[in-house]
PDB file of C-alpha atoms in Angstrom:
ATOM      1  CA  MET A 856     -22.806 -19.191  25.956  1.00  0.00           C
ATOM      2  CA  THR A 857     -19.121 -18.543  24.926  1.00  0.00           C
ATOM      3  CA  GLU A 858     -18.003 -15.577  23.559  1.00  0.00           C
ATOM      4  CA  PRO A 859     -16.321 -15.663  19.830  1.00  0.00           C
ATOM      5  CA  THR A 860     -12.794 -15.577  20.018  1.00  0.00           C
ATOM      6  CA  PRO A 861     -11.166 -12.472  18.878  1.00  0.00           C
ATOM      7  CA  SER A 862      -9.108 -12.500  15.526  1.00  0.00           C
ATOM      8  CA  PRO A 863      -5.494 -12.034  15.302  1.00  0.00           C
ATOM      9  CA  ILE A 864      -4.413  -8.844  14.827  1.00  0.00           C
ATOM     10  CA  PRO A 865      -3.364  -8.073  11.240  1.00  0.00           C
ATOM     11  CA  PRO A 866       0.065  -7.766  10.159  1.00  0.00           C
ATOM     12  CA  ALA A 867      -0.151  -4.291   9.173  1.00  0.00           C
ATOM     13  CA  ALA A 868      -1.834  -3.210  12.505  1.00  0.00           C
ATOM     14  CA  ASN A 869       1.330  -4.123  14.232  1.00  0.00           C
ATOM     15  CA  PRO A 870       4.007  -1.555  14.731  1.00  0.00           C
ATOM     16  CA  GLY A 871       6.521  -3.712  13.387  1.00  0.00           C
ATOM     17  CA  ALA A 872       4.709  -5.309  10.431  1.00  0.00           C
ATOM     18  CA  ALA A 873       6.386  -5.976   7.138  1.00  0.00           C
ATOM     19  CA  ASP A 874       5.930  -3.120   4.675  1.00  0.00           C
ATOM     20  CA  ALA A 875       3.715  -3.922   1.501  1.00  0.00           C
ATOM     21  CA  GLN A 876       6.403  -4.102  -1.412  1.00  0.00           C
ATOM     22  CA  VAL A 877       5.501  -1.782  -4.325  1.00  0.00           C
ATOM     23  CA  HIS A 878       7.740  -1.827  -7.381  1.00  0.00           C
ATOM     24  CA  VAL A 879       6.640   1.020 -10.274  1.00  0.00           C
ATOM     25  CA  PHE A 880       8.001   0.061 -13.656  1.00  0.00           C
ATOM     26  CA  SER A 881       6.323   2.668 -15.762  1.00  0.00           C
ATOM     27  CA  PRO A 882       3.548   5.074 -15.663  1.00  0.00           C
ATOM     28  CA  ASN A 883       0.913   2.520 -15.977  1.00  0.00           C
ATOM     29  CA  ALA A 884       2.440  -0.699 -14.447  1.00  0.00           C
ATOM     30  CA  GLY A 885       3.812  -1.913 -11.371  1.00  0.00           C
ATOM     31  CA  LEU A 886       3.777  -4.672  -8.659  1.00  0.00           C
ATOM     32  CA  ILE A 887       2.126  -4.767  -5.170  1.00  0.00           C
ATOM     33  CA  ASP A 888       3.483  -7.570  -3.130  1.00  0.00           C
ATOM     34  CA  GLY A 889       4.372  -9.613  -6.628  1.00  0.00           C
ATOM     35  CA  VAL A 890       0.749  -8.922  -7.729  1.00  0.00           C
ATOM     36  CA  PRO A 891       0.392  -6.939 -11.189  1.00  0.00           C
ATOM     37  CA  VAL A 892      -1.511  -3.681 -11.293  1.00  0.00           C
ATOM     38  CA  THR A 893      -1.658  -1.328 -13.723  1.00  0.00           C
ATOM     39  CA  ALA A 894      -3.296   1.977 -14.540  1.00  0.00           C
ATOM     40  CA  PRO A 895      -6.188   2.970 -16.862  1.00  0.00           C
ATOM     41  CA  PRO A 896      -5.129   4.797 -20.265  1.00  0.00           C
ATOM     42  CA  TYR A 897      -4.338   8.145 -19.196  1.00  0.00           C
ATOM     43  CA  GLY A 898      -4.408   7.123 -15.711  1.00  0.00           C
ATOM     44  CA  ASP A 899      -1.067   7.212 -13.239  1.00  0.00           C
ATOM     45  CA  ILE A 900       0.192   4.304 -11.495  1.00  0.00           C
ATOM     46  CA  GLN A 901       0.785   6.204  -8.407  1.00  0.00           C
ATOM     47  CA  ASP A 902      -2.782   7.167  -8.119  1.00  0.00           C
ATOM     48  CA  VAL A 903      -3.965   3.413  -8.502  1.00  0.00           C
ATOM     49  CA  VAL A 904      -1.107   2.195  -5.973  1.00  0.00           C
ATOM     50  CA  LEU A 905      -2.217   4.471  -3.237  1.00  0.00           C
ATOM     51  CA  SER A 906      -5.902   3.394  -4.106  1.00  0.00           C
ATOM     52  CA  ILE A 907      -5.028  -0.024  -3.420  1.00  0.00           C
ATOM     53  CA  LEU A 908      -3.046   0.501  -0.338  1.00  0.00           C
ATOM     54  CA  GLN A 909      -5.740   2.672   1.064  1.00  0.00           C
ATOM     55  CA  GLN A 910      -8.353  -0.043   0.435  1.00  0.00           C
ATOM     56  CA  ARG A 911      -6.074  -2.211   2.524  1.00  0.00           C
ATOM     57  CA  ALA A 912      -5.693  -0.074   5.333  1.00  0.00           C
ATOM     58  CA  GLN A 913      -9.503   0.278   5.258  1.00  0.00           C
ATOM     59  CA  GLN A 914      -9.936  -3.515   5.104  1.00  0.00           C
ATOM     60  CA  LEU A 915      -7.271  -3.806   8.032  1.00  0.00           C
ATOM     61  CA  GLY A 916      -8.418  -0.804  10.002  1.00  0.00           C
ATOM     62  CA  ALA A 917      -5.048   0.397  10.556  1.00  0.00           C
ATOM     63  CA  PRO A 918      -2.394   2.213   8.631  1.00  0.00           C
ATOM     64  CA  THR A 919      -0.360   0.331   5.898  1.00  0.00           C
ATOM     65  CA  PRO A 920       3.158   0.836   5.728  1.00  0.00           C
ATOM     66  CA  ALA A 921       4.745   0.382   2.182  1.00  0.00           C
ATOM     67  CA  THR A 922       8.238   0.547   0.448  1.00  0.00           C
ATOM     68  CA  ILE A 923       7.714   2.055  -2.884  1.00  0.00           C
ATOM     69  CA  THR A 924      10.606   1.524  -5.322  1.00  0.00           C
ATOM     70  CA  ASP A 925      10.034   3.727  -8.435  1.00  0.00           C
ATOM     71  CA  ASN A 926      12.295   2.380 -11.441  1.00  0.00           C
ATOM     72  CA  ARG A 927      11.331   5.564 -13.352  1.00  0.00           C
ATOM     73  CA  TYR A 928      13.420   7.624 -11.180  1.00  0.00           C
ATOM     74  CA  GLY A 929      15.660   5.029  -9.495  1.00  0.00           C
ATOM     75  CA  GLY A 930      14.517   5.864  -5.851  1.00  0.00           C
ATOM     76  CA  ALA A 931      12.691   4.310  -3.171  1.00  0.00           C
ATOM     77  CA  ILE A 932      10.560   5.716  -0.334  1.00  0.00           C
ATOM     78  CA  ARG A 933       8.820   4.328   2.718  1.00  0.00           C
ATOM     79  CA  LEU A 934       5.149   5.426   3.499  1.00  0.00           C
ATOM     80  CA  LEU A 935       2.438   4.929   6.103  1.00  0.00           C
ATOM     81  CA  ILE A 936      -1.105   5.049   4.276  1.00  0.00           C
ATOM     82  CA  HIS A 937      -3.785   5.677   6.552  1.00  0.00           C
ATOM     83  CA  PRO A 938      -7.564   4.291   5.961  1.00  0.00           C
ATOM     84  CA  ASP A 939      -8.576   7.811   5.143  1.00  0.00           C
ATOM     85  CA  GLY A 940      -6.232   8.174   2.347  1.00  0.00           C
ATOM     86  CA  THR A 941      -3.493  10.431   3.763  1.00  0.00           C
ATOM     87  CA  THR A 942       0.001   9.351   3.869  1.00  0.00           C
ATOM     88  CA  GLU A 943       3.113  10.350   5.858  1.00  0.00           C
ATOM     89  CA  GLN A 944       6.575   9.222   4.940  1.00  0.00           C
ATOM     90  CA  LEU A 945       8.704   6.980   7.259  1.00  0.00           C
ATOM     91  CA  GLY A 946      12.226   7.318   8.082  1.00  0.00           C
TER      92      GLY A 946
END
């Protein structure tokens, strides 16, 4: 009987993995890795983005690094989003 071949480690589980690229354009619109995301009426795009990145971390079973560029404020930040939803700022 043969054992199943383990699947490769997901990119986000690797310490040198490429960050998810997030661009926020307004309080209710942005992109995650080029895919449009929107917040519901009276919602906030920040909550939507963090929720999607948390789901990604849960699916991968490892923290997801992300670079978030927010055009509303003209700045960028690097975060590590953990499967439990906690975040930490990266250098």
